[in-house]
JSON list of C-alpha atoms in Angstrom, two decimals:
[
{"chain": "V", "resi": 1, "resn": "GLY", "atom": "CA", "xyz": [37.75, -102.63, 38.23]},
{"chain": "V", "resi": 2, "resn": "ILE", "atom": "CA", "xyz": [35.57, -100.98, 35.37]},
{"chain": "V", "resi": 3, "resn": "ASN", "atom": "CA", "xyz": [37.43, -100.51, 31.67]},
{"chain": "V", "resi": 4, "resn": "ALA", "atom": "CA", "xyz": [35.23, -98.37, 29.55]},
{"chain": "V", "resi": 5, "resn": "GLU", "atom": "CA", "xyz": [35.17, -95.15, 28.90]},
{"chain": "V", "resi": 6, "resn": "TYR", "atom": "CA", "xyz": [32.46, -95.00, 30.74]},
{"chain": "V", "resi": 7, "resn": "GLY", "atom": "CA", "xyz": [31.40, -97.30, 34.23]},
{"chain": "V", "resi": 8, "resn": "VAL", "atom": "CA", "xyz": [28.30, -97.42, 35.67]},
{"chain": "V", "resi": 9, "resn": "VAL", "atom": "CA", "xyz": [26.62, -100.05, 38.75]},
{"chain": "V", "resi": 10, "resn": "MET", "atom": "CA", "xyz": [22.85, -100.59, 38.41]},
{"chain": "V", "resi": 11, "resn": "ILE", "atom": "CA", "xyz": [21.95, -101.96, 42.13]},
{"chain": "V", "resi": 12, "resn": "GLY", "atom": "CA", "xyz": [18.73, -102.43, 44.41]},
{"chain": "V", "resi": 13, "resn": "PRO", "atom": "CA", "xyz": [17.05, -105.15, 45.38]},
{"chain": "V", "resi": 14, "resn": "PRO", "atom": "CA", "xyz": [15.62, -108.62, 44.20]},
{"chain": "V", "resi": 15, "resn": "HIS", "atom": "CA", "xyz": [12.85, -108.21, 41.55]},
{"chain": "V", "resi": 16, "resn": "CYS", "atom": "CA", "xyz": [12.97, -105.01, 40.81]},
{"chain": "V", "resi": 17, "resn": "GLY", "atom": "CA", "xyz": [13.35, -104.96, 37.16]},
{"chain": "V", "resi": 18, "resn": "LYS", "atom": "CA", "xyz": [17.17, -104.49, 37.07]},
{"chain": "V", "resi": 19, "resn": "THR", "atom": "CA", "xyz": [18.34, -107.27, 34.77]},
{"chain": "V", "resi": 20, "resn": "THR", "atom": "CA", "xyz": [15.38, -106.36, 32.25]},
{"chain": "V", "resi": 21, "resn": "ILE", "atom": "CA", "xyz": [16.11, -102.66, 32.05]},
{"chain": "V", "resi": 22, "resn": "ALA", "atom": "CA", "xyz": [19.76, -103.36, 31.93]},
{"chain": "V", "resi": 23, "resn": "ASN", "atom": "CA", "xyz": [19.52, -106.02, 28.56]},
{"chain": "V", "resi": 24, "resn": "TYR", "atom": "CA", "xyz": [17.20, -103.21, 27.55]},
{"chain": "V", "resi": 25, "resn": "LEU", "atom": "CA", "xyz": [19.30, -100.31, 27.74]},
{"chain": "V", "resi": 26, "resn": "ALA", "atom": "CA", "xyz": [22.75, -102.38, 25.91]},
{"chain": "V", "resi": 27, "resn": "ASP", "atom": "CA", "xyz": [19.89, -103.54, 23.63]},
{"chain": "V", "resi": 28, "resn": "ALA", "atom": "CA", "xyz": [20.79, -107.57, 24.34]},
{"chain": "V", "resi": 29, "resn": "THR", "atom": "CA", "xyz": [18.19, -110.06, 24.39]},
{"chain": "V", "resi": 30, "resn": "ASP", "atom": "CA", "xyz": [17.40, -111.91, 27.42]},
{"chain": "V", "resi": 31, "resn": "SER", "atom": "CA", "xyz": [17.88, -115.88, 26.34]},
{"chain": "V", "resi": 32, "resn": "THR", "atom": "CA", "xyz": [15.87, -116.89, 29.84]},
{"chain": "V", "resi": 33, "resn": "SER", "atom": "CA", "xyz": [12.00, -118.76, 29.83]},
{"chain": "V", "resi": 34, "resn": "GLY", "atom": "CA", "xyz": [11.07, -115.32, 30.95]},
{"chain": "V", "resi": 35, "resn": "ASP", "atom": "CA", "xyz": [10.66, -116.88, 34.50]},
{"chain": "V", "resi": 36, "resn": "TYR", "atom": "CA", "xyz": [12.25, -114.80, 37.32]},
{"chain": "V", "resi": 37, "resn": "GLN", "atom": "CA", "xyz": [16.08, -115.78, 37.68]},
{"chain": "V", "resi": 38, "resn": "PRO", "atom": "CA", "xyz": [17.89, -113.82, 40.32]},
{"chain": "V", "resi": 39, "resn": "THR", "atom": "CA", "xyz": [21.23, -112.30, 38.91]},
{"chain": "V", "resi": 40, "resn": "ALA", "atom": "CA", "xyz": [24.46, -114.41, 40.84]},
{"chain": "V", "resi": 41, "resn": "GLY", "atom": "CA", "xyz": [27.16, -111.87, 41.23]},
{"chain": "V", "resi": 42, "resn": "VAL", "atom": "CA", "xyz": [27.23, -109.45, 38.45]},
{"chain": "V", "resi": 43, "resn": "ARG", "atom": "CA", "xyz": [26.33, -109.58, 34.72]},
{"chain": "V", "resi": 44, "resn": "ILE", "atom": "CA", "xyz": [28.70, -106.79, 32.97]},
{"chain": "V", "resi": 45, "resn": "LEU", "atom": "CA", "xyz": [27.14, -105.15, 29.59]},
{"chain": "V", "resi": 46, "resn": "GLU", "atom": "CA", "xyz": [29.06, -103.18, 27.27]},
{"chain": "V", "resi": 47, "resn": "PHE", "atom": "CA", "xyz": [27.22, -100.74, 24.95]},
{"chain": "V", "resi": 48, "resn": "THR", "atom": "CA", "xyz": [27.66, -97.26, 23.28]},
{"chain": "V", "resi": 49, "resn": "CYS", "atom": "CA", "xyz": [25.10, -94.74, 24.34]},
{"chain": "V", "resi": 50, "resn": "ASN", "atom": "CA", "xyz": [24.25, -92.13, 22.14]},
{"chain": "V", "resi": 51, "resn": "ILE", "atom": "CA", "xyz": [23.50, -88.97, 24.17]},
{"chain": "V", "resi": 52, "resn": "PRO", "atom": "CA", "xyz": [21.13, -86.69, 22.40]},
{"chain": "V", "resi": 53, "resn": "GLY", "atom": "CA", "xyz": [22.73, -83.52, 21.39]},
{"chain": "V", "resi": 54, "resn": "SER", "atom": "CA", "xyz": [26.20, -84.49, 22.63]},
{"chain": "V", "resi": 55, "resn": "ARG", "atom": "CA", "xyz": [28.13, -87.56, 21.72]},
{"chain": "V", "resi": 56, "resn": "ALA", "atom": "CA", "xyz": [28.42, -91.21, 22.02]},
{"chain": "V", "resi": 57, "resn": "VAL", "atom": "CA", "xyz": [29.63, -92.97, 25.29]},
{"chain": "V", "resi": 58, "resn": "ASP", "atom": "CA", "xyz": [31.42, -96.57, 25.96]},
{"chain": "V", "resi": 59, "resn": "VAL", "atom": "CA", "xyz": [29.10, -97.84, 28.81]},
{"chain": "V", "resi": 60, "resn": "GLU", "atom": "CA", "xyz": [29.93, -100.80, 30.88]},
{"chain": "V", "resi": 61, "resn": "LEU", "atom": "CA", "xyz": [26.95, -101.38, 33.00]},
{"chain": "V", "resi": 62, "resn": "TRP", "atom": "CA", "xyz": [27.43, -103.35, 35.53]},
{"chain": "V", "resi": 63, "resn": "ASP", "atom": "CA", "xyz": [23.86, -105.12, 36.49]},
{"chain": "V", "resi": 64, "resn": "CYS", "atom": "CA", "xyz": [24.72, -106.28, 39.97]},
{"chain": "V", "resi": 65, "resn": "GLY", "atom": "CA", "xyz": [22.63, -108.95, 41.99]},
{"chain": "V", "resi": 66, "resn": "GLY", "atom": "CA", "xyz": [20.55, -107.31, 45.00]},
{"chain": "V", "resi": 67, "resn": "ASN", "atom": "CA", "xyz": [20.10, -110.17, 46.94]},
{"chain": "V", "resi": 68, "resn": "PRO", "atom": "CA", "xyz": [22.79, -109.40, 50.44]},
{"chain": "V", "resi": 69, "resn": "GLN", "atom": "CA", "xyz": [24.26, -112.82, 49.83]},
{"chain": "V", "resi": 70, "resn": "ASN", "atom": "CA", "xyz": [26.20, -110.98, 46.92]},
{"chain": "V", "resi": 71, "resn": "GLU", "atom": "CA", "xyz": [27.35, -108.55, 49.56]},
{"chain": "V", "resi": 72, "resn": "ALA", "atom": "CA", "xyz": [30.75, -109.77, 49.41]},
{"chain": "V", "resi": 73, "resn": "CYS", "atom": "CA", "xyz": [31.60, -108.89, 46.57]},
{"chain": "V", "resi": 74, "resn": "TRP", "atom": "CA", "xyz": [30.00, -105.28, 46.51]},
{"chain": "V", "resi": 75, "resn": "PRO", "atom": "CA", "xyz": [32.81, -103.34, 47.12]},
{"chain": "V", "resi": 76, "resn": "ALA", "atom": "CA", "xyz": [35.19, -104.39, 44.52]},
{"chain": "V", "resi": 77, "resn": "LEU", "atom": "CA", "xyz": [31.82, -104.11, 42.21]},
{"chain": "V", "resi": 78, "resn": "ALA", "atom": "CA", "xyz": [31.43, -100.39, 43.61]},
{"chain": "V", "resi": 79, "resn": "ARG", "atom": "CA", "xyz": [35.45, -99.48, 42.97]},
{"chain": "V", "resi": 80, "resn": "GLY", "atom": "CA", "xyz": [35.92, -97.46, 39.80]},
{"chain": "V", "resi": 81, "resn": "ALA", "atom": "CA", "xyz": [32.21, -96.79, 39.16]},
{"chain": "V", "resi": 82, "resn": "ALA", "atom": "CA", "xyz": [31.71, -93.19, 37.48]},
{"chain": "V", "resi": 83, "resn": "ALA", "atom": "CA", "xyz": [27.90, -93.86, 38.45]},
{"chain": "V", "resi": 84, "resn": "VAL", "atom": "CA", "xyz": [25.68, -95.58, 40.44]},
{"chain": "V", "resi": 85, "resn": "ILE", "atom": "CA", "xyz": [21.95, -96.10, 39.07]},
{"chain": "V", "resi": 86, "resn": "LEU", "atom": "CA", "xyz": [19.74, -97.51, 41.86]},
{"chain": "V", "resi": 87, "resn": "VAL", "atom": "CA", "xyz": [17.00, -99.72, 40.82]},
{"chain": "V", "resi": 88, "resn": "ALA", "atom": "CA", "xyz": [13.32, -99.79, 43.24]},
{"chain": "V", "resi": 89, "resn": "ASN", "atom": "CA", "xyz": [9.82, -101.20, 42.44]},
{"chain": "V", "resi": 90, "resn": "ALA", "atom": "CA", "xyz": [8.00, -97.69, 41.87]},
{"chain": "V", "resi": 91, "resn": "ALA", "atom": "CA", "xyz": [5.55, -98.43, 45.03]},
{"chain": "V", "resi": 92, "resn": "VAL", "atom": "CA", "xyz": [8.81, -98.52, 47.38]},
{"chain": "V", "resi": 93, "resn": "PRO", "atom": "CA", "xyz": [7.99, -100.45, 50.11]},
{"chain": "V", "resi": 94, "resn": "GLU", "atom": "CA", "xyz": [9.87, -100.00, 53.66]},
{"chain": "V", "resi": 95, "resn": "ASP", "atom": "CA", "xyz": [12.04, -102.16, 53.43]},
{"chain": "V", "resi": 96, "resn": "GLU", "atom": "CA", "xyz": [12.99, -101.58, 50.04]},
{"chain": "V", "resi": 97, "resn": "ALA", "atom": "CA", "xyz": [13.81, -98.18, 51.07]},
{"chain": "V", "resi": 98, "resn": "GLN", "atom": "CA", "xyz": [15.73, -99.09, 53.75]},
{"chain": "V", "resi": 99, "resn": "PHE", "atom": "CA", "xyz": [17.63, -101.45, 51.56]},
{"chain": "V", "resi": 100, "resn": "LEU", "atom": "CA", "xyz": [18.06, -98.85, 49.10]},
{"chain": "V", "resi": 101, "resn": "GLU", "atom": "CA", "xyz": [19.64, -96.35, 51.85]},
{"chain": "V", "resi": 102, "resn": "MET", "atom": "CA", "xyz": [22.52, -99.10, 52.85]},
{"chain": "V", "resi": 103, "resn": "LEU", "atom": "CA", "xyz": [22.96, -99.54, 48.68]},
{"chain": "V", "resi": 104, "resn": "TYR", "atom": "CA", "xyz": [23.30, -95.60, 48.27]},
{"chain": "V", "resi": 105, "resn": "LEU", "atom": "CA", "xyz": [26.02, -95.75, 51.39]},
{"chain": "V", "resi": 106, "resn": "ARG", "atom": "CA", "xyz": [27.81, -98.89, 50.37]},
{"chain": "V", "resi": 107, "resn": "PHE", "atom": "CA", "xyz": [27.85, -97.91, 46.83]},
{"chain": "V", "resi": 108, "resn": "ALA", "atom": "CA", "xyz": [27.77, -94.03, 46.57]},
{"chain": "V", "resi": 109, "resn": "ALA", "atom": "CA", "xyz": [28.96, -92.02, 49.83]},
{"chain": "V", "resi": 110, "resn": "GLN", "atom": "CA", "xyz": [31.91, -94.95, 50.58]},
{"chain": "V", "resi": 111, "resn": "HIS", "atom": "CA", "xyz": [33.35, -94.20, 47.73]},
{"chain": "V", "resi": 112, "resn": "GLY", "atom": "CA", "xyz": [33.05, -90.41, 46.87]},
{"chain": "V", "resi": 113, "resn": "LEU", "atom": "CA", "xyz": [30.20, -90.00, 44.83]},
{"chain": "V", "resi": 114, "resn": "LYS", "atom": "CA", "xyz": [28.37, -87.31, 44.41]},
{"chain": "V", "resi": 115, "resn": "GLU", "atom": "CA", "xyz": [24.02, -86.97, 44.91]},
{"chain": "V", "resi": 116, "resn": "SER", "atom": "CA", "xyz": [24.78, -85.70, 41.05]},
{"chain": "V", "resi": 117, "resn": "GLN", "atom": "CA", "xyz": [26.73, -88.92, 39.96]},
{"chain": "V", "resi": 118, "resn": "CYS", "atom": "CA", "xyz": [23.27, -91.49, 41.46]},
{"chain": "V", "resi": 119, "resn": "SER", "atom": "CA", "xyz": [20.31, -91.82, 39.95]},
{"chain": "V", "resi": 120, "resn": "VAL", "atom": "CA", "xyz": [17.35, -93.72, 41.40]},
{"chain": "V", "resi": 121, "resn": "PHE", "atom": "CA", "xyz": [14.86, -95.19, 38.49]},
{"chain": "V", "resi": 122, "resn": "LEU", "atom": "CA", "xyz": [12.05, -96.35, 40.30]},
{"chain": "V", "resi": 123, "resn": "ASN", "atom": "CA", "xyz": [10.65, -98.79, 38.28]},
{"chain": "V", "resi": 124, "resn": "HIS", "atom": "CA", "xyz": [7.07, -100.06, 37.50]},
{"chain": "V", "resi": 125, "resn": "VAL", "atom": "CA", "xyz": [7.15, -104.23, 37.81]},
{"chain": "V", "resi": 126, "resn": "GLY", "atom": "CA", "xyz": [3.52, -105.30, 37.17]},
{"chain": "V", "resi": 127, "resn": "PRO", "atom": "CA", "xyz": [0.35, -103.73, 35.82]},
{"chain": "V", "resi": 128, "resn": "ASP", "atom": "CA", "xyz": [-0.83, -103.73, 39.60]},
{"chain": "V", "resi": 129, "resn": "GLU", "atom": "CA", "xyz": [1.71, -100.83, 40.06]},
{"chain": "V", "resi": 130, "resn": "ALA", "atom": "CA", "xyz": [0.75, -98.50, 37.58]},
{"chain": "V", "resi": 131, "resn": "GLY", "atom": "CA", "xyz": [0.21, -95.33, 39.13]},
{"chain": "V", "resi": 132, "resn": "ARG", "atom": "CA", "xyz": [1.64, -96.54, 42.74]},
{"chain": "V", "resi": 133, "resn": "ILE", "atom": "CA", "xyz": [4.48, -94.11, 43.43]},
{"chain": "V", "resi": 134, "resn": "GLY", "atom": "CA", "xyz": [6.28, -94.52, 46.80]},
{"chain": "V", "resi": 135, "resn": "LYS", "atom": "CA", "xyz": [8.27, -92.08, 48.78]},
{"chain": "V", "resi": 136, "resn": "LEU", "atom": "CA", "xyz": [12.32, -92.26, 48.68]},
{"chain": "V", "resi": 137, "resn": "PRO", "atom": "CA", "xyz": [14.28, -92.04, 51.92]},
{"chain": "V", "resi": 138, "resn": "GLN", "atom": "CA", "xyz": [15.37, -88.53, 52.67]},
{"chain": "V", "resi": 139, "resn": "MET", "atom": "CA", "xyz": [18.32, -89.69, 52.41]},
{"chain": "V", "resi": 140, "resn": "LEU", "atom": "CA", "xyz": [18.11, -89.47, 48.83]},
{"chain": "V", "resi": 141, "resn": "ALA", "atom": "CA", "xyz": [16.15, -86.30, 48.25]},
{"chain": "V", "resi": 142, "resn": "LYS", "atom": "CA", "xyz": [18.92, -85.11, 46.76]},
{"chain": "V", "resi": 143, "resn": "VAL", "atom": "CA", "xyz": [19.34, -87.69, 44.47]},
{"chain": "V", "resi": 144, "resn": "ASN", "atom": "CA", "xyz": [17.73, -87.16, 40.85]},
{"chain": "V", "resi": 145, "resn": "SER", "atom": "CA", "xyz": [15.07, -90.27, 40.52]},
{"chain": "V", "resi": 146, "resn": "GLU", "atom": "CA", "xyz": [12.78, -90.68, 37.43]},
{"chain": "V", "resi": 147, "resn": "VAL", "atom": "CA", "xyz": [9.57, -92.98, 37.03]},
{"chain": "V", "resi": 148, "resn": "VAL", "atom": "CA", "xyz": [10.06, -95.67, 34.49]},
{"chain": "V", "resi": 149, "resn": "SER", "atom": "CA", "xyz": [8.73, -98.78, 32.94]},
{"chain": "V", "resi": 150, "resn": "MET", "atom": "CA", "xyz": [9.42, -101.48, 30.11]},
{"chain": "V", "resi": 151, "resn": "GLU", "atom": "CA", "xyz": [5.87, -100.40, 28.71]},
{"chain": "V", "resi": 152, "resn": "ALA", "atom": "CA", "xyz": [7.76, -96.63, 27.98]},
{"chain": "V", "resi": 153, "resn": "GLY", "atom": "CA", "xyz": [11.21, -97.69, 26.46]},
{"chain": "V", "resi": 154, "resn": "SER", "atom": "CA", "xyz": [11.93, -94.02, 25.42]},
{"chain": "V", "resi": 155, "resn": "VAL", "atom": "CA", "xyz": [10.75, -92.57, 28.93]},
{"chain": "V", "resi": 156, "resn": "LEU", "atom": "CA", "xyz": [13.58, -95.34, 30.44]},
{"chain": "V", "resi": 157, "resn": "HIS", "atom": "CA", "xyz": [16.38, -94.22, 27.72]},
{"chain": "V", "resi": 158, "resn": "ALA", "atom": "CA", "xyz": [15.78, -91.01, 27.99]},
{"chain": "V", "resi": 159, "resn": "ALA", "atom": "CA", "xyz": [16.21, -91.60, 32.17]},
{"chain": "V", "resi": 160, "resn": "PHE", "atom": "CA", "xyz": [19.91, -93.41, 31.47]},
{"chain": "V", "resi": 161, "resn": "CYS", "atom": "CA", "xyz": [20.66, -90.73, 29.07]},
{"chain": "V", "resi": 162, "resn": "LYS", "atom": "CA", "xyz": [20.16, -88.02, 31.59]},
{"chain": "V", "resi": 163, "resn": "ALA", "atom": "CA", "xyz": [21.87, -90.05, 34.39]},
{"chain": "V", "resi": 164, "resn": "LEU", "atom": "CA", "xyz": [25.00, -90.42, 32.21]},
{"chain": "V", "resi": 165, "resn": "THR", "atom": "CA", "xyz": [25.17, -86.62, 31.26]},
{"chain": "V", "resi": 166, "resn": "SER", "atom": "CA", "xyz": [25.26, -85.76, 34.77]},
{"chain": "V", "resi": 167, "resn": "ALA", "atom": "CA", "xyz": [27.24, -88.27, 36.04]},
{"chain": "V", "resi": 168, "resn": "LEU", "atom": "CA", "xyz": [29.87, -87.79, 33.02]},
{"chain": "V", "resi": 169, "resn": "ALA", "atom": "CA", "xyz": [29.93, -83.62, 33.85]},
{"chain": "V", "resi": 170, "resn": "THR", "atom": "CA", "xyz": [30.46, -84.02, 37.71]},
{"chain": "V", "resi": 171, "resn": "ARG", "atom": "CA", "xyz": [33.41, -86.71, 36.84]},
{"chain": "V", "resi": 172, "resn": "ASP", "atom": "CA", "xyz": [34.75, -83.69, 33.53]},
{"chain": "V", "resi": 173, "resn": "GLU", "atom": "CA", "xyz": [34.71, -81.02, 36.61]},
{"chain": "V", "resi": 174, "resn": "GLU", "atom": "CA", "xyz": [36.44, -83.03, 39.05]},
{"chain": "V", "resi": 175, "resn": "TRP", "atom": "CA", "xyz": [39.05, -83.75, 36.61]},
{"chain": "V", "resi": 176, "resn": "ARG", "atom": "CA", "xyz": [39.17, -80.32, 35.85]},
{"chain": "V", "resi": 177, "resn": "LYS", "atom": "CA", "xyz": [39.83, -79.47, 39.75]},
{"chain": "V", "resi": 178, "resn": "GLY", "atom": "CA", "xyz": [42.45, -81.87, 39.59]},
{"chain": "V", "resi": 179, "resn": "GLU", "atom": "CA", "xyz": [44.55, -81.07, 36.74]},
{"chain": "V", "resi": 180, "resn": "ASN", "atom": "CA", "xyz": [44.26, -77.50, 37.91]},
{"chain": "V", "resi": 181, "resn": "GLN", "atom": "CA", "xyz": [45.48, -78.24, 41.23]},
{"chain": "V", "resi": 182, "resn": "ILE", "atom": "CA", "xyz": [48.62, -79.87, 39.76]},
{"chain": "V", "resi": 183, "resn": "LEU", "atom": "CA", "xyz": [49.40, -77.16, 37.60]},
{"chain": "V", "resi": 184, "resn": "SER", "atom": "CA", "xyz": [49.40, -74.58, 40.11]},
{"chain": "V", "resi": 185, "resn": "VAL", "atom": "CA", "xyz": [51.52, -76.75, 42.28]},
{"chain": "V", "resi": 186, "resn": "SER", "atom": "CA", "xyz": [54.59, -77.18, 40.01]}
]
């Protein structure tokens, strides 16, 4: 399970930039040669995220490999997450749209997360994708989506802060409800 104050699972199809985004958010450097290397299983990055106007939050970001070969370990990765960020190529090809639906069901819906605890980052992976935004599946219509790219790091950081703020508020509200139920019973 996730041990930090706030656990975030980042998942999406292969080749959509999850690891690059995770490294940027965690201020980590990637020692690879620049060639694409799929994430095998999961990479865990721990960092503090300063939410503007709010507070610093200790984050454990689980960068999950999106290859279906990793599917056997997904239930364990989803357990205990306070938020899920789905990452997709901004153009959202049809096969990726269906894959995102499946990931949303497996990582969020099956674990009782609300739409406010999920976000979709539509990532402009390459220059040929600039300006192309695809349509998300209807199932994800109520989930916050943000268009991001590595060329606009401040936009990416703001999108992550927005996702954290929304999910934290939902988690805190759920805890308050639970505490009130316990107090009203006793």
